[in-house]
Coordinates of C-alpha atoms in Angstrom, one line a residue:
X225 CA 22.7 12.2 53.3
X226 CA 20.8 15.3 52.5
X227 CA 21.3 17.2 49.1
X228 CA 21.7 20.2 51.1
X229 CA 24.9 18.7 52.4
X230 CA 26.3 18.4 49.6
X231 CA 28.3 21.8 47.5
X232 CA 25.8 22.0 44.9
X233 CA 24.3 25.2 43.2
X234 CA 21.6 27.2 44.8
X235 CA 19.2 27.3 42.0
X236 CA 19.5 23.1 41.6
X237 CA 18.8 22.8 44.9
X238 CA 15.5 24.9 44.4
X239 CA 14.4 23.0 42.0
X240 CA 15.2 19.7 44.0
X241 CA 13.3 21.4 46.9
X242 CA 10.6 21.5 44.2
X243 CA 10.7 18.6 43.1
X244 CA 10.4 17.3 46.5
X245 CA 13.8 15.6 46.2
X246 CA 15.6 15.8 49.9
X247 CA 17.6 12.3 50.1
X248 CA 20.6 11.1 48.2
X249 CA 20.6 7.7 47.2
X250 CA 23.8 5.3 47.9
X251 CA 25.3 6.1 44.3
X252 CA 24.1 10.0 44.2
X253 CA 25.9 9.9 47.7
X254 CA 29.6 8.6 46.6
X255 CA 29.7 10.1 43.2
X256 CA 28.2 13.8 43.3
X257 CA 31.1 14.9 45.6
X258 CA 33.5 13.3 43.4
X259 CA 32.0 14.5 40.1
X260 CA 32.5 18.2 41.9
X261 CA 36.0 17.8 42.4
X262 CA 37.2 16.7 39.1
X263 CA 37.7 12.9 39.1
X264 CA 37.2 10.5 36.4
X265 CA 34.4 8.3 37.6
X266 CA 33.3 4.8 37.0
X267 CA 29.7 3.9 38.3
X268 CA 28.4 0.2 38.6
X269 CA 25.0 0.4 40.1
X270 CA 21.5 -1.5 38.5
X271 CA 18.8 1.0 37.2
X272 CA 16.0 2.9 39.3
X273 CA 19.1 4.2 41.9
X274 CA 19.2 7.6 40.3
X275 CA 22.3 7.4 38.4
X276 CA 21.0 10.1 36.1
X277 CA 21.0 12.7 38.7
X278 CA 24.1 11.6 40.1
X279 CA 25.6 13.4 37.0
X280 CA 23.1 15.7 36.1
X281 CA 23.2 17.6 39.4
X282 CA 27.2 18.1 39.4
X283 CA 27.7 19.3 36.2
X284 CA 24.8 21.5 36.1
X285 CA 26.5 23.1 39.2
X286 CA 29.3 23.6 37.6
X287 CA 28.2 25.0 34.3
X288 CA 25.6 27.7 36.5
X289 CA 29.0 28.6 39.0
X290 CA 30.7 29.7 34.9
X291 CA 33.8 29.6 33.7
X292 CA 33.3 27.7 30.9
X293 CA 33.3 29.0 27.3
X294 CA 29.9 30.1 25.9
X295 CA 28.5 28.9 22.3
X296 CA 30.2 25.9 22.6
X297 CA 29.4 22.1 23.7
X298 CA 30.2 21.6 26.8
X299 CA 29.2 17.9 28.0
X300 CA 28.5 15.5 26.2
X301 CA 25.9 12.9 27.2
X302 CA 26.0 9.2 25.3
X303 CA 22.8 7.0 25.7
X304 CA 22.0 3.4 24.2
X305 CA 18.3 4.6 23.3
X306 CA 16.4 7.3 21.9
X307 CA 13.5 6.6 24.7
X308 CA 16.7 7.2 27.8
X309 CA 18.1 10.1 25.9
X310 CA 14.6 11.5 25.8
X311 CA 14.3 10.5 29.6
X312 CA 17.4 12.4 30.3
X313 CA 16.4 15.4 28.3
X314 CA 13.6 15.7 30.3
X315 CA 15.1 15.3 33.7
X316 CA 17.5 18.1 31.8
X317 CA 14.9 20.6 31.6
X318 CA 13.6 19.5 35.3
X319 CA 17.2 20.5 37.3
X320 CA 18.0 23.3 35.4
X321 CA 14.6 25.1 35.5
X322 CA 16.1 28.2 37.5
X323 CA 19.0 28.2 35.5
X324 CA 19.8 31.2 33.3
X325 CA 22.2 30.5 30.1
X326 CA 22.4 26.9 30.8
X327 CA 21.0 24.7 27.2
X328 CA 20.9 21.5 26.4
X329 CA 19.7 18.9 23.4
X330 CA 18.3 15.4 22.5
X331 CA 20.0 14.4 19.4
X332 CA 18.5 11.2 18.2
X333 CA 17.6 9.6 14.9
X334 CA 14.0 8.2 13.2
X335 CA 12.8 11.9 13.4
X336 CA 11.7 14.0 10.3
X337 CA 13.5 16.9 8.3
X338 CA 12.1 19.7 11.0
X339 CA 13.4 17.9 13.8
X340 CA 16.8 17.6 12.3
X341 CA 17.2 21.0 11.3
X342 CA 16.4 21.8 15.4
X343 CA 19.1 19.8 16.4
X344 CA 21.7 21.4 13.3
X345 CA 21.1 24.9 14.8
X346 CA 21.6 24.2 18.5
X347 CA 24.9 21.9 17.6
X348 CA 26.1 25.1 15.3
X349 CA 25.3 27.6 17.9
X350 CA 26.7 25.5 21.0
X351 CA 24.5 23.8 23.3
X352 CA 26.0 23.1 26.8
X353 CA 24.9 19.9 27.5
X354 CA 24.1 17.6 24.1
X355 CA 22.6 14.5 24.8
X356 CA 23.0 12.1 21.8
X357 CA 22.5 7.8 20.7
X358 CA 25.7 7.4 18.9
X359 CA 24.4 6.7 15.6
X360 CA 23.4 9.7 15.3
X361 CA 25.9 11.6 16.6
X362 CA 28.4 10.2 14.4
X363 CA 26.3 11.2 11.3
X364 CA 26.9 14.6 12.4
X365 CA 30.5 14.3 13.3
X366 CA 31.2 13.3 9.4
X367 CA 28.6 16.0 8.0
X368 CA 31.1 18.6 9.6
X369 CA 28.4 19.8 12.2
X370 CA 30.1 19.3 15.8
X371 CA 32.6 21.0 17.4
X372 CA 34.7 18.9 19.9
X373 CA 37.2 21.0 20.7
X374 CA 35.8 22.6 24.0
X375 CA 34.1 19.9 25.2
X376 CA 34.7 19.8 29.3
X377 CA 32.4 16.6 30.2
X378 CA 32.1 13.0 28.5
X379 CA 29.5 11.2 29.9
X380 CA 28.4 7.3 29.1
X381 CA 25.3 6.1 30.9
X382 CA 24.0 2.9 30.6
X383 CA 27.9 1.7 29.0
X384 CA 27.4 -2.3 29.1
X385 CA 24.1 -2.1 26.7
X386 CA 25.6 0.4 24.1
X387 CA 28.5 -2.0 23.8
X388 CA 26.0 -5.1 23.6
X389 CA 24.4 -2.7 20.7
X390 CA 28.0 -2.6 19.1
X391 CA 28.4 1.0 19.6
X392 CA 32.2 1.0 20.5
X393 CA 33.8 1.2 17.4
X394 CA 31.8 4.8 17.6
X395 CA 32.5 5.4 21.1
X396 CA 35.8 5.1 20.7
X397 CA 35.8 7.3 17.6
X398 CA 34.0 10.1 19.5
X399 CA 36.4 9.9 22.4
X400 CA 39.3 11.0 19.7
X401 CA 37.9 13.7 19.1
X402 CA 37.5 14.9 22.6
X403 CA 40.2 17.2 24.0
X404 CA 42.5 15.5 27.0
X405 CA 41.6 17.5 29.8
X406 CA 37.6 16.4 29.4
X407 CA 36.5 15.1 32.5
X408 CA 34.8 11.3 31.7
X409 CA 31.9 9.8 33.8
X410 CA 31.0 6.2 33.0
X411 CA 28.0 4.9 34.5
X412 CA 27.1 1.1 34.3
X413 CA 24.4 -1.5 35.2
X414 CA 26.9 -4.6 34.6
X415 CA 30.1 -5.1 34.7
X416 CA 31.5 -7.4 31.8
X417 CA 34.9 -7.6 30.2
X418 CA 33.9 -5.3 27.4
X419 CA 32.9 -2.3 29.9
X420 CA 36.2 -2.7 31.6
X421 CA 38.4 -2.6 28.9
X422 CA 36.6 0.6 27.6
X423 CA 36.9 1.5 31.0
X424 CA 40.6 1.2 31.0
X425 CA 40.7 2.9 27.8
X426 CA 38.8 6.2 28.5
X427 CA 39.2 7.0 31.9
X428 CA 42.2 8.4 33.9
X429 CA 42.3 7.0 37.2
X430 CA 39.0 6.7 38.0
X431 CA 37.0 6.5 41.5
X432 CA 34.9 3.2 41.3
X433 CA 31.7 2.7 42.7
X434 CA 30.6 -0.3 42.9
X435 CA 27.2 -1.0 44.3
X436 CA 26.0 -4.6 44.8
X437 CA 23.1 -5.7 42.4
X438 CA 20.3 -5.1 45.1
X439 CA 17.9 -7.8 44.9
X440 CA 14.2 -6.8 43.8
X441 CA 11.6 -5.1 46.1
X442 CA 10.3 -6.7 48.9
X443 CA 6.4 -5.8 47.7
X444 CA 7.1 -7.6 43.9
X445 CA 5.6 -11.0 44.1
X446 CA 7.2 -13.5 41.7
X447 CA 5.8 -16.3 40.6
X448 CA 6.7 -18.9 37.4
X449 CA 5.5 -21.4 35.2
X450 CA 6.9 -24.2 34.3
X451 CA 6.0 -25.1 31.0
X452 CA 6.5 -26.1 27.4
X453 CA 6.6 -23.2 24.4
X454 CA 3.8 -24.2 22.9
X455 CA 1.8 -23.7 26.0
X456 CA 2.9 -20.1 27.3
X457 CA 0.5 -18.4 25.1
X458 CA -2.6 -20.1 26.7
X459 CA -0.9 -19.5 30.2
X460 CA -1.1 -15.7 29.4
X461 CA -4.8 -16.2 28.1
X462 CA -5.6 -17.1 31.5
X463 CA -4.0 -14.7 33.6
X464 CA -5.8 -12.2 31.4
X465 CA -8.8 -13.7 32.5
X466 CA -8.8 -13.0 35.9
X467 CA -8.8 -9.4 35.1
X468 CA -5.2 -8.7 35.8
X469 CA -4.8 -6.9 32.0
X470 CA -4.2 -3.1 33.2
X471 CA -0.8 -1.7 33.0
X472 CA 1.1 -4.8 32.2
X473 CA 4.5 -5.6 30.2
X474 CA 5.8 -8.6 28.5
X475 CA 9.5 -8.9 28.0
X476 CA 10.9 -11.4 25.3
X477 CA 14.3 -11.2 24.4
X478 CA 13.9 -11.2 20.1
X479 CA 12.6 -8.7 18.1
X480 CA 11.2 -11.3 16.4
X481 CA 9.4 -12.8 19.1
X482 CA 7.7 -10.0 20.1
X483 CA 5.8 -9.2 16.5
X484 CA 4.7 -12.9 16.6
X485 CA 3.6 -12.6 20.6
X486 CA 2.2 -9.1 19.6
X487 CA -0.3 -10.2 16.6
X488 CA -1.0 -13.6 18.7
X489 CA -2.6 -11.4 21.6
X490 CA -4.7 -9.1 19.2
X491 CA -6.1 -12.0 17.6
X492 CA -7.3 -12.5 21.5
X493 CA -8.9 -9.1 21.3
X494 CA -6.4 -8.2 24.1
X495 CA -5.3 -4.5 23.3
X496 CA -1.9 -4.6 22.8
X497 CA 1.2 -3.0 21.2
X498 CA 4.9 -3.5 20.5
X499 CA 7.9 -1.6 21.7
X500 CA 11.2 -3.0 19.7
X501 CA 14.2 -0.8 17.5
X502 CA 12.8 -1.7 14.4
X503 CA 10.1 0.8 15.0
X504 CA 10.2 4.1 13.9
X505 CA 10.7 6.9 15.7
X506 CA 7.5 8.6 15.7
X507 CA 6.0 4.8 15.9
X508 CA 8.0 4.8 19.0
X509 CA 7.1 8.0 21.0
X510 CA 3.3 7.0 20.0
X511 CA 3.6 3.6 21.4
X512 CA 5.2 5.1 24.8
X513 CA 2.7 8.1 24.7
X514 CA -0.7 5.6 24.6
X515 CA 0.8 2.9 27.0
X516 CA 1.4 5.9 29.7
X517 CA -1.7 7.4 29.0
X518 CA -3.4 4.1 29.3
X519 CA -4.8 3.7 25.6
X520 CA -3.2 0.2 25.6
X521 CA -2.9 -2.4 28.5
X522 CA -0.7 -4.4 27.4
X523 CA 2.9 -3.4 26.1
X524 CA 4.9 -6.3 24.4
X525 CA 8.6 -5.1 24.3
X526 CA 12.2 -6.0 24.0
X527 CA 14.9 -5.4 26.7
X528 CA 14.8 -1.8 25.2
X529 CA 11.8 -1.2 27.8
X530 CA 13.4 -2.8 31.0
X531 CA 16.5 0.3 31.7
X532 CA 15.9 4.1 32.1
X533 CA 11.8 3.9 31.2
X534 CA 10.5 4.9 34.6
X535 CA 6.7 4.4 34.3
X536 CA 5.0 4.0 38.4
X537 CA 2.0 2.6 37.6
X538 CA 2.7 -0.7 36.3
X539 CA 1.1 -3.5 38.4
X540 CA 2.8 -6.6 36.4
X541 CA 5.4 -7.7 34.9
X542 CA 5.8 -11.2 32.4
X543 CA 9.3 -12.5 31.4
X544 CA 7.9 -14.5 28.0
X545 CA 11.4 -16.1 28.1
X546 CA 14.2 -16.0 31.0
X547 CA 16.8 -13.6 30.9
X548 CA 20.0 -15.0 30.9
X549 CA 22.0 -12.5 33.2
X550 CA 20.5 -12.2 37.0
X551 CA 20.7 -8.5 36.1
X552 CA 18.3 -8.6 33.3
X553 CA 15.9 -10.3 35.4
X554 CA 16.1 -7.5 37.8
X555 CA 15.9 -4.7 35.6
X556 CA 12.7 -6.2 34.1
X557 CA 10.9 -7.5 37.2
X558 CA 11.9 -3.8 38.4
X559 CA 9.6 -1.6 35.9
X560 CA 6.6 -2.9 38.8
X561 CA 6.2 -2.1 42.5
X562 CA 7.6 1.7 42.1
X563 CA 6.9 5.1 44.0
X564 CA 5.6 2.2 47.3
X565 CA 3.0 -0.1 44.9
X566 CA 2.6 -3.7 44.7
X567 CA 3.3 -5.4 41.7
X568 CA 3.7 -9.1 40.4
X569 CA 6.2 -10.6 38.4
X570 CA 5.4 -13.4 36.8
X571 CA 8.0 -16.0 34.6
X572 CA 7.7 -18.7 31.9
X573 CA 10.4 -21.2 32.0
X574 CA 10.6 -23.6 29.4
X575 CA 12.9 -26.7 29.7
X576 CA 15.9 -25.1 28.0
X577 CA 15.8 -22.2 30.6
X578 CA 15.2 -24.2 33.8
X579 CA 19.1 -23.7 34.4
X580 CA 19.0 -20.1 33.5
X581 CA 16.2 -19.4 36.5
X582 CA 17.9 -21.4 38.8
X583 CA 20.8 -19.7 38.7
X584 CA 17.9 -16.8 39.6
X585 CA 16.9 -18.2 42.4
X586 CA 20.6 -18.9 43.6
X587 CA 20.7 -15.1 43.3
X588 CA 17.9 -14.2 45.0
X589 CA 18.7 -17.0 47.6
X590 CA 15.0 -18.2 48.2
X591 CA 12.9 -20.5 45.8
X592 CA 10.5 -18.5 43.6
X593 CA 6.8 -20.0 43.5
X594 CA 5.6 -22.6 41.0
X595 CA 2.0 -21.9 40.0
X596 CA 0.6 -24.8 38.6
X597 CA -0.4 -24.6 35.0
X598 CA -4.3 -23.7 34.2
X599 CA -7.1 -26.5 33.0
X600 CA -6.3 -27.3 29.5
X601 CA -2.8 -27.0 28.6
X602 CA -1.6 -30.7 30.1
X603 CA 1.4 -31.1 31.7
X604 CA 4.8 -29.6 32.0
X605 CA 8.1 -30.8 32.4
X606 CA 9.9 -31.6 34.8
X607 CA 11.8 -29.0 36.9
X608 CA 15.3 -30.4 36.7
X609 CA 18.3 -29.0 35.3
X610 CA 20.5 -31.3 33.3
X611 CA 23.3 -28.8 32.9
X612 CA 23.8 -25.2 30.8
X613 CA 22.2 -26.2 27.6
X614 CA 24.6 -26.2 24.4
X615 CA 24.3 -24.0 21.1
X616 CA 24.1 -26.5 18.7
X617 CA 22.4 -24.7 16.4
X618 CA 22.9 -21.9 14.1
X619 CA 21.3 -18.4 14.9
X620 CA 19.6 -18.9 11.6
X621 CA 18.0 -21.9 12.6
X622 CA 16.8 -20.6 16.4
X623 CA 15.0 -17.5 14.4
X624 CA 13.6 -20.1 12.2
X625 CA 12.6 -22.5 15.6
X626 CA 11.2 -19.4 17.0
X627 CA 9.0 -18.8 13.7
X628 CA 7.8 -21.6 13.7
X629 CA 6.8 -22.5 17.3
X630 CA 3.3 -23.7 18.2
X631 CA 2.5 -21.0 20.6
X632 CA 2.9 -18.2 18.2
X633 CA 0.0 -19.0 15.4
X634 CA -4.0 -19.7 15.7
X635 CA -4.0 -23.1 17.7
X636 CA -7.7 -24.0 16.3
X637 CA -6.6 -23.1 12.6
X638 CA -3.7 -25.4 12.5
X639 CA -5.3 -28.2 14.4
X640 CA -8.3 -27.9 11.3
X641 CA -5.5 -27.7 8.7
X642 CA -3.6 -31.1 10.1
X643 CA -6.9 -32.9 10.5
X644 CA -8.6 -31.9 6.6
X645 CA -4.6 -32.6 4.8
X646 CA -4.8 -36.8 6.1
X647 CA -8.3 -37.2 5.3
X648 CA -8.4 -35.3 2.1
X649 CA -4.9 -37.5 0.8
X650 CA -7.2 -40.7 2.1
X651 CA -10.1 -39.8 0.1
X652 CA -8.2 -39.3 -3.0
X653 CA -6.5 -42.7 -2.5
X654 CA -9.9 -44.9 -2.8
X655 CA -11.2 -42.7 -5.9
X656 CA -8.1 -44.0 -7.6
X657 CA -8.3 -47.3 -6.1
X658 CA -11.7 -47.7 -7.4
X659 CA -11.1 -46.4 -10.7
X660 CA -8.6 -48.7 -11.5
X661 CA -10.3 -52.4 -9.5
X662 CA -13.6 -51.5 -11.1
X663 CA -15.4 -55.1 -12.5
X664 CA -17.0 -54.9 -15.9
X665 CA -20.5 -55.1 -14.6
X666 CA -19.9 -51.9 -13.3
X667 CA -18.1 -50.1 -16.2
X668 CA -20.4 -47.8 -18.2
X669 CA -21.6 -48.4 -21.6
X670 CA -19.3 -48.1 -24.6
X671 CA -16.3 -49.6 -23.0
X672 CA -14.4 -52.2 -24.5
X673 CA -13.5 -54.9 -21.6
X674 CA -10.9 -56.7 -24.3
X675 CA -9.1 -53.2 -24.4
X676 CA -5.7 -52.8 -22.2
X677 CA -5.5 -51.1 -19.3
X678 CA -4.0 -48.0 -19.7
X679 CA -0.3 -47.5 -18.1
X680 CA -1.0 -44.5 -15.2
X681 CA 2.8 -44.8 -14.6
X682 CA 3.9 -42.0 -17.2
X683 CA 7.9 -42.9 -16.7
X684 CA 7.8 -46.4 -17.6
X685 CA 7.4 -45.8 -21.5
X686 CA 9.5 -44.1 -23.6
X687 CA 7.9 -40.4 -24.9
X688 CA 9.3 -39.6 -28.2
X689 CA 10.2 -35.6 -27.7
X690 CA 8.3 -33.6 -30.4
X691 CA 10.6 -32.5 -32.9
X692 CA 11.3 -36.1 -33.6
X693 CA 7.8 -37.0 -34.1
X694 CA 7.4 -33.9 -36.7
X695 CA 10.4 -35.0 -38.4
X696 CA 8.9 -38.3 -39.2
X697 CA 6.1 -37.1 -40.5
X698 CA 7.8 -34.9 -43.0
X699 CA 9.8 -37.6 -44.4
X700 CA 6.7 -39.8 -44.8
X701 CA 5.0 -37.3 -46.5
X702 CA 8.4 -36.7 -49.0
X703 CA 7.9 -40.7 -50.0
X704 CA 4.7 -40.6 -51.0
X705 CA 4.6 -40.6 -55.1
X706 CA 3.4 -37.4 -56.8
X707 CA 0.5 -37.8 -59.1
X708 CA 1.8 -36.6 -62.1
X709 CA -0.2 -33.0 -63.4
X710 CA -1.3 -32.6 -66.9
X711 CA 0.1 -29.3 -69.1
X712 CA -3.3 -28.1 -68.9
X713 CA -3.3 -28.2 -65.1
X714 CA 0.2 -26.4 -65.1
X715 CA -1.2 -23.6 -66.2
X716 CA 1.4 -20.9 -66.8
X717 CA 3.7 -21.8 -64.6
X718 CA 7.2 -23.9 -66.3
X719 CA 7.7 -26.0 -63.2
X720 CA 4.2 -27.1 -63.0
X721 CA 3.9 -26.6 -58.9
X722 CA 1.8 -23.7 -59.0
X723 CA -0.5 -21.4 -58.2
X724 CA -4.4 -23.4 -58.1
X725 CA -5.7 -22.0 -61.3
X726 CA -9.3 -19.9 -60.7
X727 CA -12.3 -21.7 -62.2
X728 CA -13.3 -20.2 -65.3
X729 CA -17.2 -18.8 -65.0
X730 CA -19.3 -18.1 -68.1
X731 CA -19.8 -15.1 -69.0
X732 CA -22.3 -13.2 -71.8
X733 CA -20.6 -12.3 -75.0
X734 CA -21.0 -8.8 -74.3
X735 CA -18.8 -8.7 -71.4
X736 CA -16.3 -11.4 -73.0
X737 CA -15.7 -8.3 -76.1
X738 CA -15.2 -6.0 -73.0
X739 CA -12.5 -8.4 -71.2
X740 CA -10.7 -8.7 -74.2
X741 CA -10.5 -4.6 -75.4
X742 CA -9.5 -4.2 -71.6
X743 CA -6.4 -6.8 -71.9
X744 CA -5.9 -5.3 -75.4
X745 CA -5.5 -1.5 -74.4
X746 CA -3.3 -2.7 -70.8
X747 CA -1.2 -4.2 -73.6
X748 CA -0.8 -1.9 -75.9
X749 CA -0.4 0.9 -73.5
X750 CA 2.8 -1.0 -72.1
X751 CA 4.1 -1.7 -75.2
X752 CA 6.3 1.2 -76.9
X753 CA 5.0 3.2 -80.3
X754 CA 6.6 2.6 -83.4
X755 CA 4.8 4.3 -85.9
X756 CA 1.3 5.6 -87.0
X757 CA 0.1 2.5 -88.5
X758 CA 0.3 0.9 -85.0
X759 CA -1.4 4.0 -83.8
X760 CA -4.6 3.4 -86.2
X761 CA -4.9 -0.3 -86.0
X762 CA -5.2 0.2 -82.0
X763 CA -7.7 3.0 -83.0
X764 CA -9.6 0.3 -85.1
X765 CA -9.7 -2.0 -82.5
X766 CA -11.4 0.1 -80.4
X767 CA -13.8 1.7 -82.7
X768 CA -13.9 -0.3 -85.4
X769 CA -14.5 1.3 -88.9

């Protein structure tokens, strides 16, 4: 079907005609005329099937035919990611380019205080079409700055990975807010029992389209590896050698993982970044802004990457670790072999996730090539399945696992490290054997051969603490008898423990008569005056006659 068949605005269709867009796909097909007419609709269809215009185009029809109330929200657009709502904002601005009165918004967080005040004026004023992650969103909602009350269209796109994000306490939160007559659109990749309670919960008899998970692209070639962890890295080390390094993405499924896969690769010289939510924002759109302007050749990136980025030009694809939903698989493998390319999809399967790709392959119903593994790295194991592998473990201790895996640190490094810790422990050994099973012909001067060995082993003699020790001494010194002092000794003091007297040192006659007037006047001055007689004998002293 054509888009011209369908009852769509004049000025969208100009812009589709522009956009040399003629063709509906199979979910653009069922859902456009149903969007038009009013209905609830729930969408199940994998991404890269133009789900995005299969609600853009309706409603922007309907908000360019009128008849809704101006400076006011109008739809409301949920995405999981900042990087989708910024996809949608653009695809926005693309439809609606010869539409007059018709606005919209990206509201998103990890932006700075300029941004923020952007996205308070165009929520205040009324934007028609507000396209929000729900974090952020909700911040608003609880700083007083939305207005639900006129809202006509609730969209969710992408519902099954903002429910895996544990976004539905604040979906469901939003959705109070919403007046009962809004019209609700819910567009999903998966189906699980999550989306279709939320499902139940929001919408009001909806039309369900389901499309089948199409199976990947006829021009993707997949290949794996079947390997052990420890020898992915090196696997990837050779692929990069045959020159296959431009335009290529690695998908692991841990933030973790993918700083440690990251900072293994640049200490490869391999220019490479990482794309993960603990980024910021502006970290983010720099990231997305080099890899699509080619300034990096190698993007290492969560599942963030694999829905709603659509990037043409990417010749390969490497799952680090297996998905463990068929649909993941396809979304990632699907970022190559767009817009009629070639591309190559490559996989690492490590003994715990033979039974996750085999359940792939069961999908796919064919057998996906085993490449064997380059010069170097051994042997793998064995692909055979012994059954779904149990959690036995803790999440805690995986992360740890994962830490500490081989494949993730310098390979040469550690190998050094184990081989100098054995030697260097054997080396200190014979020093101490030696030390103590040396003969007496050998031992250096001075030594006394009658003298004991000393005891090395500190623990098998008692160590008196030190207080004790300093307590014995004091009463020792407290038994030893006191020489008796002499009076002369004493010197002025009664109790005869005193003060050292000063050595007496001769002195001239002269300065003897001076010593004594200078005792004799300190004396007399302290003394009190009793009558004139005292008053010329201390005269007479000084003077004389």
């Amino acid at each position: 079907m054509y888009f011209e068949d369908l009852d769509l605005n004049d000025n969208v269709l100009d812009a589709l005609y522009d956009m040399h867009f003629d063709e509906c796909t199979p979910i653009q097909e069922k859902c456009i005329p149903e969007i038009l007419n009013g209905h609830d609709v729930l969408g199940v269809a994998q991404t890269g099937t133009g789900k995005t215009a299969a609600y853009l185009l309706p409603i922007l029809s309907k908000l360019a035919d009128g008849g809704f109330p101006e400076d006011s929200i109008n739809c409301l657009i949920m995405s999981p990611t900042r990087e989708l709502a910024q996809q949608i904002d653009e695809a926005m601005q693309g439809f609606s380019y010869y539409l007059q009165g018709v606005s919209s918004v990206a509201v998103y967080g990890g932006n700075d205080g300029n941004r923020y005040e952007q996205e308070l004026k165009s929520l205040s004023l009324g934007a028609d079409v507000v396209i929000a992650t729900p974090g952020r969103f909700i911040s608003h909602i609880s700083l007083g700055n939305v207005d639900l009350s006129k809202v006509s269209f609730f969209i969710l796109d992408e519902a099954d990975r903002m429910l895996d994000m544990g976004f539905s306490d604040d979906i469901l939160s939003i959705a109070k807010k919403l007046p009962s007559s809004c019209q609700t659109i819910m567009f999903s990749a998966t189906m699980p029992k999550k989306t279709e309670e939320l499902a139940k919960t929001l919408l009001k008899n909806p039309v369900e389209v389901k499309l089948a998970v199409s199976k990947p692209a006829e021009k993707i070639h997949q290949m794996a590896y079947v390997c052990y962890e420890e020898q992915k890295l090196d696997i990837i080390r050779d692929i990069f050698k045959a020159g296959q390094l431009k335009r290529v993405i690695i998908f692991s499924g841990s933030k973790q993982k993918v700083k440690q896969i990251t900072l293994s690769l640049q200490r490869k010289h391999i220019n490479c970044d990482q794309m993960h939510s603990d980024l910021e924002q502006s970290q983010r759109d720099e990231v997305m802004f080099k890899f699509k302007s080619g300034q990096i050749d190698v993007l290492v990136a969560t599942d963030i990457v694999s829905r709603g980025i659509d990037i043409d030009d990417i010749t390969m694809v490497i799952n680090y670790d297996v998905p463990r939903d068929v649909e993941d698989y396809v979304h990632r493998i699907g970022r190559t072999a767009r817009a009629d390319r070639d591309g190559e999809a490559i996989t690492l399967v490590n003994q715990d996730d033979i039974y996750y790709f085999q359940q792939i392959e069961k999908f796919l119903e064919k057998e996906i090539e085993k490449m064997p593994l380059p010069e170097g790295c051994g042997e793998g194991p064995e692909y055979k399945s012994a059954g779904k592998p149990k959690r036995g473990s803790s999440a805690k201790n995986r992360r740890k696992r994962d830490r500490d895996q081989q494949s993730h640190k310098d390979k040469k490094r550690r190998n050094k490290a184990a081989t100098r810790r054995p030697q260097q422990k054997q080396e200190q050994q014979e020093q101490k054997e030696k030390q103590a099973g040396t003969p007496e012909s050998i031992k250096p001067a001075g030594t006394n051969s009658a003298q004991k060995p000393k005891d090395t082993k500190r623990n098998n003699r008692p160590i008196k603490p030190r207080h004790a020790t300093q307590n014995e001494e004091r009463k020792n010194t407290s038994k030893k008898e006191k020489t008796p002092q002499k009076k002369s000794e004493r010197g002025n003091n009664p109790k005869g423990k005193g003060r050292k007297q000063r050595p007496k040192t001769l002195t001239s006659p002269m300065k003897e008569e001076q010593r004594t007037t200078k005792y004799a006047i300190r004396d007399e001055i302290k003394t009190p005056k009793k009558s004139e007689n005292s008053i010329k004998r201390f005269f007479k002293k000084i003077f004389g006659k």
